[in-house]
Amino acid sequence: MTTTITTKDIAELRARTGAGMMDCKKALEEANGDMDLAGESLRKKGIAKAEKRAGRDAAEGLVLIESAADGSAAAMVELNSETDFVARNDSFQALARQLATHALASSPVGVTREQFLAESLDGKTIEETIKLASGTIGEAISLKRVAKFGGAVGEYRHFNAQVGVLVELSGAAGADALAMAREVALHIASADPVAVNASDIPAEMIERERRIAEDQVAAEGKPEAIRGKIVEGKVRKFASERALMEQPFVKDESQTIAQLVAKVPGATVVRFVRFKVGES
């Protein structure tokens, strides 16, 4: 049975890979509509750029962040709606702000989405509160993600409320540590790393890149004796490009994030989270 490839499918693959429309259409047809396989195929052929964060949703919405005045904690939520019109609605934005405020004040550090939805807010669970708002506004509303960090926490939210970042530092405190955490958060919003260090990148992502590199090297006709070294070099390059600490700082590419953070004695990036509306 042949899968129907829609214009929306092609546009999504193009957004993820940067490849041309016809290349995306052909790749999807060859992959029988499988978005991940089509993206991998384009990468192997050298048509696609480095793939963006996988798993786009059709949802609209916004990201909101609430931070403690002393930078000791911050919470971030992504609230989704069906349309951009509702995402701009005052009631929708007030609900998002209420949820972020509650997360900062009452949720534990490391709270999960499921835990957060079960928490009590004004006599109802947060899940019930969202459902009630959905009925009032007349459109499906859902909490996509929530995060809460403690320590020296920096935050950044893009002006359009579509991207938000939290960064937690340890080993340092005070104004310098908080300023550094905010600089790193700004960088993450732009550079979109997948892990703090290369060793933290998920194994399945590394293996996917290795498969792509192996096919590329074979297609180029490189001698068997040197293919392994070339493949490993490509994999290391990928890892360094996606690992936060090895990325060049977006405001000064002469230094890496590791070199930047080292300017605050003892500071270490513990973790980060980046929410972008429409990505999982």
PDB file of C-alpha atoms in Angstrom:
ATOM      1  CA  MET A   1       0.000   0.000   0.000  1.00  0.00           C
ATOM      2  CA  THR A   2       1.449   3.346  -1.048  1.00  0.00           C
ATOM      3  CA  THR A   3       1.436   6.127   1.517  1.00  0.00           C
ATOM      4  CA  THR A   4       0.059   9.467   0.349  1.00  0.00           C
ATOM      5  CA  ILE A   5       2.677  12.196   0.641  1.00  0.00           C
ATOM      6  CA  THR A   6       1.095  15.549   1.485  1.00  0.00           C
ATOM      7  CA  THR A   7       2.404  19.050   0.957  1.00  0.00           C
ATOM      8  CA  LYS A   8       2.528  19.385   4.743  1.00  0.00           C
ATOM      9  CA  ASP A   9       4.798  16.314   4.966  1.00  0.00           C
ATOM     10  CA  ILE A  10       7.148  17.762   2.375  1.00  0.00           C
ATOM     11  CA  ALA A  11       7.226  21.139   4.127  1.00  0.00           C
ATOM     12  CA  GLU A  12       7.998  19.485   7.472  1.00  0.00           C
ATOM     13  CA  LEU A  13      10.897  17.471   6.028  1.00  0.00           C
ATOM     14  CA  ARG A  14      12.214  20.586   4.332  1.00  0.00           C
ATOM     15  CA  ALA A  15      12.073  22.483   7.653  1.00  0.00           C
ATOM     16  CA  ARG A  16      13.974  19.673   9.373  1.00  0.00           C
ATOM     17  CA  THR A  17      16.661  19.189   6.733  1.00  0.00           C
ATOM     18  CA  GLY A  18      16.947  22.333   4.618  1.00  0.00           C
ATOM     19  CA  ALA A  19      16.693  20.219   1.445  1.00  0.00           C
ATOM     20  CA  GLY A  20      14.725  21.276  -1.638  1.00  0.00           C
ATOM     21  CA  MET A  21      11.029  20.528  -2.050  1.00  0.00           C
ATOM     22  CA  MET A  22      11.464  17.981  -4.857  1.00  0.00           C
ATOM     23  CA  ASP A  23      14.279  16.196  -3.013  1.00  0.00           C
ATOM     24  CA  CYS A  24      12.072  15.993   0.077  1.00  0.00           C
ATOM     25  CA  LYS A  25       9.133  14.665  -1.941  1.00  0.00           C
ATOM     26  CA  LYS A  26      11.282  11.971  -3.553  1.00  0.00           C
ATOM     27  CA  ALA A  27      12.853  10.967  -0.233  1.00  0.00           C
ATOM     28  CA  LEU A  28       9.442  10.640   1.419  1.00  0.00           C
ATOM     29  CA  GLU A  29       8.139   8.548  -1.466  1.00  0.00           C
ATOM     30  CA  GLU A  30      11.167   6.243  -1.238  1.00  0.00           C
ATOM     31  CA  ALA A  31      10.729   5.961   2.544  1.00  0.00           C
ATOM     32  CA  ASN A  32       6.985   5.324   2.198  1.00  0.00           C
ATOM     33  CA  GLY A  33       6.250   8.422   4.258  1.00  0.00           C
ATOM     34  CA  ASP A  34       8.633   7.682   7.141  1.00  0.00           C
ATOM     35  CA  MET A  35       9.944  11.127   8.127  1.00  0.00           C
ATOM     36  CA  ASP A  36      13.028   9.858   9.987  1.00  0.00           C
ATOM     37  CA  LEU A  37      14.090   7.474   7.213  1.00  0.00           C
ATOM     38  CA  ALA A  38      13.580  10.173   4.593  1.00  0.00           C
ATOM     39  CA  GLY A  39      15.716  12.590   6.588  1.00  0.00           C
ATOM     40  CA  GLU A  40      18.461  10.014   7.001  1.00  0.00           C
ATOM     41  CA  SER A  41      18.375   9.267   3.271  1.00  0.00           C
ATOM     42  CA  LEU A  42      18.823  12.952   2.420  1.00  0.00           C
ATOM     43  CA  ARG A  43      21.740  13.191   4.844  1.00  0.00           C
ATOM     44  CA  LYS A  44      23.425  10.139   3.264  1.00  0.00           C
ATOM     45  CA  LYS A  45      23.107  11.687  -0.175  1.00  0.00           C
ATOM     46  CA  GLY A  46      24.639  14.915   1.088  1.00  0.00           C
ATOM     47  CA  ILE A  47      21.495  16.823   0.114  1.00  0.00           C
ATOM     48  CA  ALA A  48      20.360  17.782   3.597  1.00  0.00           C
ATOM     49  CA  LYS A  49      21.952  20.111   6.064  1.00  0.00           C
ATOM     50  CA  ALA A  50      22.509  18.946   9.663  1.00  0.00           C
ATOM     51  CA  GLU A  51      19.075  17.833  10.766  1.00  0.00           C
ATOM     52  CA  LYS A  52      17.228  20.071  13.157  1.00  0.00           C
ATOM     53  CA  ARG A  53      15.580  18.783  16.306  1.00  0.00           C
ATOM     54  CA  ALA A  54      13.283  15.971  15.231  1.00  0.00           C
ATOM     55  CA  GLY A  55       9.622  15.563  16.002  1.00  0.00           C
ATOM     56  CA  ARG A  56       7.744  18.673  14.996  1.00  0.00           C
ATOM     57  CA  ASP A  57       4.165  19.079  16.141  1.00  0.00           C
ATOM     58  CA  ALA A  58       1.451  21.123  14.484  1.00  0.00           C
ATOM     59  CA  ALA A  59       0.759  22.929  17.768  1.00  0.00           C
ATOM     60  CA  GLU A  60       0.864  26.654  18.356  1.00  0.00           C
ATOM     61  CA  GLY A  61       1.438  28.157  21.777  1.00  0.00           C
ATOM     62  CA  LEU A  62       4.052  29.870  23.870  1.00  0.00           C
ATOM     63  CA  VAL A  63       6.845  29.358  26.384  1.00  0.00           C
ATOM     64  CA  LEU A  64       6.847  31.194  29.718  1.00  0.00           C
ATOM     65  CA  ILE A  65       9.550  31.357  32.397  1.00  0.00           C
ATOM     66  CA  GLU A  66       9.363  32.464  36.023  1.00  0.00           C
ATOM     67  CA  SER A  67      12.580  32.924  38.027  1.00  0.00           C
ATOM     68  CA  ALA A  68      13.397  33.522  41.682  1.00  0.00           C
ATOM     69  CA  ALA A  69      14.711  37.022  42.270  1.00  0.00           C
ATOM     70  CA  ASP A  70      18.042  35.668  43.523  1.00  0.00           C
ATOM     71  CA  GLY A  71      18.454  33.239  40.615  1.00  0.00           C
ATOM     72  CA  SER A  72      18.279  30.209  42.908  1.00  0.00           C
ATOM     73  CA  ALA A  73      15.472  28.571  40.919  1.00  0.00           C
ATOM     74  CA  ALA A  74      13.512  28.947  37.695  1.00  0.00           C
ATOM     75  CA  ALA A  75      10.570  27.200  36.083  1.00  0.00           C
ATOM     76  CA  MET A  76       9.511  27.022  32.444  1.00  0.00           C
ATOM     77  CA  VAL A  77       6.329  25.778  30.806  1.00  0.00           C
ATOM     78  CA  GLU A  78       5.210  25.290  27.228  1.00  0.00           C
ATOM     79  CA  LEU A  79       1.460  25.632  26.765  1.00  0.00           C
ATOM     80  CA  ASN A  80       0.012  24.618  23.407  1.00  0.00           C
ATOM     81  CA  SER A  81      -3.097  25.645  21.532  1.00  0.00           C
ATOM     82  CA  GLU A  82      -4.525  24.673  18.149  1.00  0.00           C
ATOM     83  CA  THR A  83      -4.172  28.103  16.579  1.00  0.00           C
ATOM     84  CA  ASP A  84      -1.915  31.109  16.823  1.00  0.00           C
ATOM     85  CA  PHE A  85      -5.019  33.245  17.362  1.00  0.00           C
ATOM     86  CA  VAL A  86      -5.682  31.535  20.709  1.00  0.00           C
ATOM     87  CA  ALA A  87      -1.980  31.637  21.635  1.00  0.00           C
ATOM     88  CA  ARG A  88      -2.252  35.449  21.479  1.00  0.00           C
ATOM     89  CA  ASN A  89      -5.423  35.438  23.599  1.00  0.00           C
ATOM     90  CA  ASP A  90      -5.084  37.223  26.954  1.00  0.00           C
ATOM     91  CA  SER A  91      -6.801  34.382  28.834  1.00  0.00           C
ATOM     92  CA  PHE A  92      -4.466  31.797  27.311  1.00  0.00           C
ATOM     93  CA  GLN A  93      -1.407  33.852  28.193  1.00  0.00           C
ATOM     94  CA  ALA A  94      -2.693  34.434  31.723  1.00  0.00           C
ATOM     95  CA  LEU A  95      -3.109  30.669  32.165  1.00  0.00           C
ATOM     96  CA  ALA A  96       0.455  30.040  30.975  1.00  0.00           C
ATOM     97  CA  ARG A  97       1.728  32.661  33.399  1.00  0.00           C
ATOM     98  CA  GLN A  98      -0.288  31.127  36.246  1.00  0.00           C
ATOM     99  CA  LEU A  99       1.191  27.686  35.523  1.00  0.00           C
ATOM    100  CA  ALA A 100       4.757  28.986  35.396  1.00  0.00           C
ATOM    101  CA  THR A 101       4.251  30.912  38.638  1.00  0.00           C
ATOM    102  CA  HIS A 102       2.857  27.817  40.325  1.00  0.00           C
ATOM    103  CA  ALA A 103       5.753  25.673  39.091  1.00  0.00           C
ATOM    104  CA  LEU A 104       8.296  28.084  40.540  1.00  0.00           C
ATOM    105  CA  ALA A 105       6.500  28.449  43.866  1.00  0.00           C
ATOM    106  CA  SER A 106       5.248  24.922  44.500  1.00  0.00           C
ATOM    107  CA  SER A 107       6.686  22.248  42.199  1.00  0.00           C
ATOM    108  CA  PRO A 108       9.800  20.253  43.119  1.00  0.00           C
ATOM    109  CA  VAL A 109      13.034  20.690  41.179  1.00  0.00           C
ATOM    110  CA  GLY A 110      13.010  18.146  38.361  1.00  0.00           C
ATOM    111  CA  VAL A 111       9.219  17.937  38.218  1.00  0.00           C
ATOM    112  CA  THR A 112       7.857  15.853  35.332  1.00  0.00           C
ATOM    113  CA  ARG A 113       4.891  16.740  33.165  1.00  0.00           C
ATOM    114  CA  GLU A 114       2.800  13.968  34.719  1.00  0.00           C
ATOM    115  CA  GLN A 115       3.634  15.090  38.266  1.00  0.00           C
ATOM    116  CA  PHE A 116       2.878  18.696  37.411  1.00  0.00           C
ATOM    117  CA  LEU A 117      -0.528  17.906  35.894  1.00  0.00           C
ATOM    118  CA  ALA A 118      -1.504  16.102  39.112  1.00  0.00           C
ATOM    119  CA  GLU A 119      -0.547  19.015  41.375  1.00  0.00           C
ATOM    120  CA  SER A 120      -3.274  21.069  43.016  1.00  0.00           C
ATOM    121  CA  LEU A 121      -4.022  24.623  41.941  1.00  0.00           C
ATOM    122  CA  ASP A 122      -6.896  26.561  43.508  1.00  0.00           C
ATOM    123  CA  GLY A 123      -8.690  23.376  44.555  1.00  0.00           C
ATOM    124  CA  LYS A 124      -8.356  21.560  41.232  1.00  0.00           C
ATOM    125  CA  THR A 125      -5.558  19.608  39.615  1.00  0.00           C
ATOM    126  CA  ILE A 126      -3.582  21.457  36.991  1.00  0.00           C
ATOM    127  CA  GLU A 127      -4.917  19.016  34.404  1.00  0.00           C
ATOM    128  CA  GLU A 128      -8.492  19.930  35.397  1.00  0.00           C
ATOM    129  CA  THR A 129      -7.602  23.638  35.317  1.00  0.00           C
ATOM    130  CA  ILE A 130      -6.307  23.318  31.750  1.00  0.00           C
ATOM    131  CA  LYS A 131      -9.387  21.352  30.640  1.00  0.00           C
ATOM    132  CA  LEU A 132     -11.658  23.996  32.141  1.00  0.00           C
ATOM    133  CA  ALA A 133      -9.766  26.743  30.319  1.00  0.00           C
ATOM    134  CA  SER A 134      -9.984  24.752  27.116  1.00  0.00           C
ATOM    135  CA  GLY A 135     -13.764  24.584  27.411  1.00  0.00           C
ATOM    136  CA  THR A 136     -14.008  28.293  28.188  1.00  0.00           C
ATOM    137  CA  ILE A 137     -11.764  29.386  25.316  1.00  0.00           C
ATOM    138  CA  GLY A 138     -13.331  26.872  22.928  1.00  0.00           C
ATOM    139  CA  GLU A 139     -10.161  25.242  21.647  1.00  0.00           C
ATOM    140  CA  ALA A 140      -7.973  22.323  22.711  1.00  0.00           C
ATOM    141  CA  ILE A 141      -5.227  23.462  25.109  1.00  0.00           C
ATOM    142  CA  SER A 142      -2.488  21.228  26.455  1.00  0.00           C
ATOM    143  CA  LEU A 143       0.597  21.450  28.605  1.00  0.00           C
ATOM    144  CA  LYS A 144       3.425  20.204  26.411  1.00  0.00           C
ATOM    145  CA  ARG A 145       6.372  20.427  28.807  1.00  0.00           C
ATOM    146  CA  VAL A 146       7.459  21.761  32.172  1.00  0.00           C
ATOM    147  CA  ALA A 147      10.876  22.098  33.798  1.00  0.00           C
ATOM    148  CA  LYS A 148      12.193  23.420  37.087  1.00  0.00           C
ATOM    149  CA  PHE A 149      15.876  23.864  37.982  1.00  0.00           C
ATOM    150  CA  GLY A 150      17.569  24.887  41.211  1.00  0.00           C
ATOM    151  CA  GLY A 151      21.074  26.176  41.912  1.00  0.00           C
ATOM    152  CA  ALA A 152      22.584  29.033  39.929  1.00  0.00           C
ATOM    153  CA  VAL A 153      19.958  29.142  37.174  1.00  0.00           C
ATOM    154  CA  GLY A 154      20.118  31.290  34.075  1.00  0.00           C
ATOM    155  CA  GLU A 155      17.202  31.737  31.717  1.00  0.00           C
ATOM    156  CA  TYR A 156      16.518  33.140  28.292  1.00  0.00           C
ATOM    157  CA  ARG A 157      13.234  33.565  26.438  1.00  0.00           C
ATOM    158  CA  HIS A 158      13.071  34.775  22.872  1.00  0.00           C
ATOM    159  CA  PHE A 159      10.997  37.915  22.327  1.00  0.00           C
ATOM    160  CA  ASN A 160       8.277  35.998  20.447  1.00  0.00           C
ATOM    161  CA  ALA A 161       7.826  33.510  23.341  1.00  0.00           C
ATOM    162  CA  GLN A 162       8.508  30.599  20.994  1.00  0.00           C
ATOM    163  CA  VAL A 163      11.876  29.559  22.470  1.00  0.00           C
ATOM    164  CA  GLY A 164      12.928  29.321  26.097  1.00  0.00           C
ATOM    165  CA  VAL A 165      16.023  27.979  27.868  1.00  0.00           C
ATOM    166  CA  LEU A 166      17.017  27.151  31.435  1.00  0.00           C
ATOM    167  CA  VAL A 167      20.656  26.483  32.400  1.00  0.00           C
ATOM    168  CA  GLU A 168      21.877  25.249  35.778  1.00  0.00           C
ATOM    169  CA  LEU A 169      25.429  25.875  37.001  1.00  0.00           C
ATOM    170  CA  SER A 170      27.138  24.367  40.030  1.00  0.00           C
ATOM    171  CA  GLY A 171      30.425  25.119  41.789  1.00  0.00           C
ATOM    172  CA  ALA A 172      29.868  28.879  41.769  1.00  0.00           C
ATOM    173  CA  ALA A 173      27.328  31.365  43.076  1.00  0.00           C
ATOM    174  CA  GLY A 174      26.590  35.051  43.088  1.00  0.00           C
ATOM    175  CA  ALA A 175      26.227  37.654  40.366  1.00  0.00           C
ATOM    176  CA  ASP A 176      29.056  36.344  38.175  1.00  0.00           C
ATOM    177  CA  ALA A 177      27.663  32.805  38.105  1.00  0.00           C
ATOM    178  CA  LEU A 178      24.157  34.023  37.290  1.00  0.00           C
ATOM    179  CA  ALA A 179      25.414  36.317  34.550  1.00  0.00           C
ATOM    180  CA  MET A 180      27.355  33.420  33.048  1.00  0.00           C
ATOM    181  CA  ALA A 181      24.323  31.127  33.208  1.00  0.00           C
ATOM    182  CA  ARG A 182      22.295  33.732  31.320  1.00  0.00           C
ATOM    183  CA  GLU A 183      24.979  34.041  28.625  1.00  0.00           C
ATOM    184  CA  VAL A 184      25.027  30.270  28.169  1.00  0.00           C
ATOM    185  CA  ALA A 185      21.213  30.209  28.004  1.00  0.00           C
ATOM    186  CA  LEU A 186      21.237  32.797  25.225  1.00  0.00           C
ATOM    187  CA  HIS A 187      23.790  30.691  23.339  1.00  0.00           C
ATOM    188  CA  ILE A 188      21.694  27.520  23.692  1.00  0.00           C
ATOM    189  CA  ALA A 189      18.608  29.257  22.322  1.00  0.00           C
ATOM    190  CA  SER A 190      20.528  29.961  19.123  1.00  0.00           C
ATOM    191  CA  ALA A 191      22.907  26.990  18.791  1.00  0.00           C
ATOM    192  CA  ASP A 192      20.492  24.220  19.874  1.00  0.00           C
ATOM    193  CA  PRO A 193      22.957  21.696  21.374  1.00  0.00           C
ATOM    194  CA  VAL A 194      21.672  18.248  22.304  1.00  0.00           C
ATOM    195  CA  ALA A 195      23.869  17.547  25.344  1.00  0.00           C
ATOM    196  CA  VAL A 196      26.298  19.261  27.720  1.00  0.00           C
ATOM    197  CA  ASN A 197      29.252  17.082  26.675  1.00  0.00           C
ATOM    198  CA  ALA A 198      29.908  14.874  23.659  1.00  0.00           C
ATOM    199  CA  SER A 199      29.824  11.798  25.904  1.00  0.00           C
ATOM    200  CA  ASP A 200      26.245  12.692  26.875  1.00  0.00           C
ATOM    201  CA  ILE A 201      24.859  12.605  23.319  1.00  0.00           C
ATOM    202  CA  PRO A 202      22.379   9.696  23.007  1.00  0.00           C
ATOM    203  CA  ALA A 203      23.953   6.550  21.580  1.00  0.00           C
ATOM    204  CA  GLU A 204      21.221   6.152  18.966  1.00  0.00           C
ATOM    205  CA  MET A 205      21.982   9.606  17.587  1.00  0.00           C
ATOM    206  CA  ILE A 206      25.696   8.798  17.308  1.00  0.00           C
ATOM    207  CA  GLU A 207      24.931   5.482  15.585  1.00  0.00           C
ATOM    208  CA  ARG A 208      22.653   7.202  13.109  1.00  0.00           C
ATOM    209  CA  GLU A 209      25.432   9.629  12.215  1.00  0.00           C
ATOM    210  CA  ARG A 210      27.871   6.729  11.855  1.00  0.00           C
ATOM    211  CA  ARG A 211      25.508   4.988   9.387  1.00  0.00           C
ATOM    212  CA  ILE A 212      25.162   8.195   7.406  1.00  0.00           C
ATOM    213  CA  ALA A 213      28.941   8.720   7.344  1.00  0.00           C
ATOM    214  CA  GLU A 214      29.595   5.134   6.277  1.00  0.00           C
ATOM    215  CA  ASP A 215      27.202   5.437   3.338  1.00  0.00           C
ATOM    216  CA  GLN A 216      28.652   8.804   2.337  1.00  0.00           C
ATOM    217  CA  VAL A 217      32.234   7.520   2.409  1.00  0.00           C
ATOM    218  CA  ALA A 218      31.284   4.421   0.434  1.00  0.00           C
ATOM    219  CA  ALA A 219      29.464   6.526  -2.169  1.00  0.00           C
ATOM    220  CA  GLU A 220      32.557   8.722  -2.536  1.00  0.00           C
ATOM    221  CA  GLY A 221      34.633   5.628  -3.384  1.00  0.00           C
ATOM    222  CA  LYS A 222      37.218   6.142  -0.648  1.00  0.00           C
ATOM    223  CA  PRO A 223      39.767   3.305  -0.249  1.00  0.00           C
ATOM    224  CA  GLU A 224      38.668   0.622   2.207  1.00  0.00           C
ATOM    225  CA  ALA A 225      41.829   1.092   4.260  1.00  0.00           C
ATOM    226  CA  ILE A 226      40.978   4.665   5.243  1.00  0.00           C
ATOM    227  CA  ARG A 227      37.180   4.558   5.383  1.00  0.00           C
ATOM    228  CA  GLY A 228      37.068   3.764   9.088  1.00  0.00           C
ATOM    229  CA  LYS A 229      39.197   6.768  10.040  1.00  0.00           C
ATOM    230  CA  ILE A 230      37.170   9.081   7.823  1.00  0.00           C
ATOM    231  CA  VAL A 231      33.909   7.829   9.323  1.00  0.00           C
ATOM    232  CA  GLU A 232      35.164   8.287  12.884  1.00  0.00           C
ATOM    233  CA  GLY A 233      36.350  11.779  12.002  1.00  0.00           C
ATOM    234  CA  LYS A 234      32.887  12.689  10.703  1.00  0.00           C
ATOM    235  CA  VAL A 235      31.255  11.276  13.836  1.00  0.00           C
ATOM    236  CA  ARG A 236      33.611  13.224  16.120  1.00  0.00           C
ATOM    237  CA  LYS A 237      32.879  16.397  14.156  1.00  0.00           C
ATOM    238  CA  PHE A 238      29.146  15.851  14.540  1.00  0.00           C
ATOM    239  CA  ALA A 239      29.516  15.258  18.286  1.00  0.00           C
ATOM    240  CA  SER A 240      31.596  18.388  18.781  1.00  0.00           C
ATOM    241  CA  GLU A 241      29.067  20.470  16.854  1.00  0.00           C
ATOM    242  CA  ARG A 242      26.155  19.263  18.996  1.00  0.00           C
ATOM    243  CA  ALA A 243      27.875  19.201  22.417  1.00  0.00           C
ATOM    244  CA  LEU A 244      27.348  22.468  24.299  1.00  0.00           C
ATOM    245  CA  MET A 245      30.801  22.708  25.871  1.00  0.00           C
ATOM    246  CA  GLU A 246      32.565  22.309  22.514  1.00  0.00           C
ATOM    247  CA  GLN A 247      30.436  24.780  20.565  1.00  0.00           C
ATOM    248  CA  PRO A 248      31.854  28.215  19.667  1.00  0.00           C
ATOM    249  CA  PHE A 249      30.102  30.905  21.695  1.00  0.00           C
ATOM    250  CA  VAL A 250      27.575  32.659  19.442  1.00  0.00           C
ATOM    251  CA  LYS A 251      28.656  36.131  20.616  1.00  0.00           C
ATOM    252  CA  ASP A 252      32.399  35.415  20.259  1.00  0.00           C
ATOM    253  CA  GLU A 253      33.330  32.399  18.135  1.00  0.00           C
ATOM    254  CA  SER A 254      36.988  32.669  19.123  1.00  0.00           C
ATOM    255  CA  GLN A 255      36.117  30.834  22.348  1.00  0.00           C
ATOM    256  CA  THR A 256      34.156  27.702  23.147  1.00  0.00           C
ATOM    257  CA  ILE A 257      31.463  27.515  25.794  1.00  0.00           C
ATOM    258  CA  ALA A 258      33.904  25.532  27.956  1.00  0.00           C
ATOM    259  CA  GLN A 259      36.402  28.401  27.748  1.00  0.00           C
ATOM    260  CA  LEU A 260      33.670  30.937  28.437  1.00  0.00           C
ATOM    261  CA  VAL A 261      32.370  29.128  31.544  1.00  0.00           C
ATOM    262  CA  ALA A 262      35.934  28.691  32.862  1.00  0.00           C
ATOM    263  CA  LYS A 263      36.062  32.462  33.381  1.00  0.00           C
ATOM    264  CA  VAL A 264      33.923  31.915  36.479  1.00  0.00           C
ATOM    265  CA  PRO A 265      36.174  29.892  38.829  1.00  0.00           C
ATOM    266  CA  GLY A 266      34.684  26.531  39.760  1.00  0.00           C
ATOM    267  CA  ALA A 267      31.606  26.900  37.550  1.00  0.00           C
ATOM    268  CA  THR A 268      30.280  23.803  35.785  1.00  0.00           C
ATOM    269  CA  VAL A 269      27.233  23.432  33.557  1.00  0.00           C
ATOM    270  CA  VAL A 270      25.096  20.736  35.183  1.00  0.00           C
ATOM    271  CA  ARG A 271      22.237  20.632  32.706  1.00  0.00           C
ATOM    272  CA  PHE A 272      20.061  22.661  30.415  1.00  0.00           C
ATOM    273  CA  VAL A 273      16.674  22.434  28.773  1.00  0.00           C
ATOM    274  CA  ARG A 274      15.465  24.165  25.628  1.00  0.00           C
ATOM    275  CA  PHE A 275      11.798  24.428  24.688  1.00  0.00           C
ATOM    276  CA  LYS A 276      10.759  25.488  21.218  1.00  0.00           C
ATOM    277  CA  VAL A 277       7.075  25.583  20.341  1.00  0.00           C
ATOM    278  CA  GLY A 278       6.364  22.903  17.734  1.00  0.00           C
ATOM    279  CA  GLU A 279       9.303  20.661  18.631  1.00  0.00           C
ATOM    280  CA  SER A 280       9.316  17.663  20.922  1.00  0.00           C
TER     281      SER A 280
END
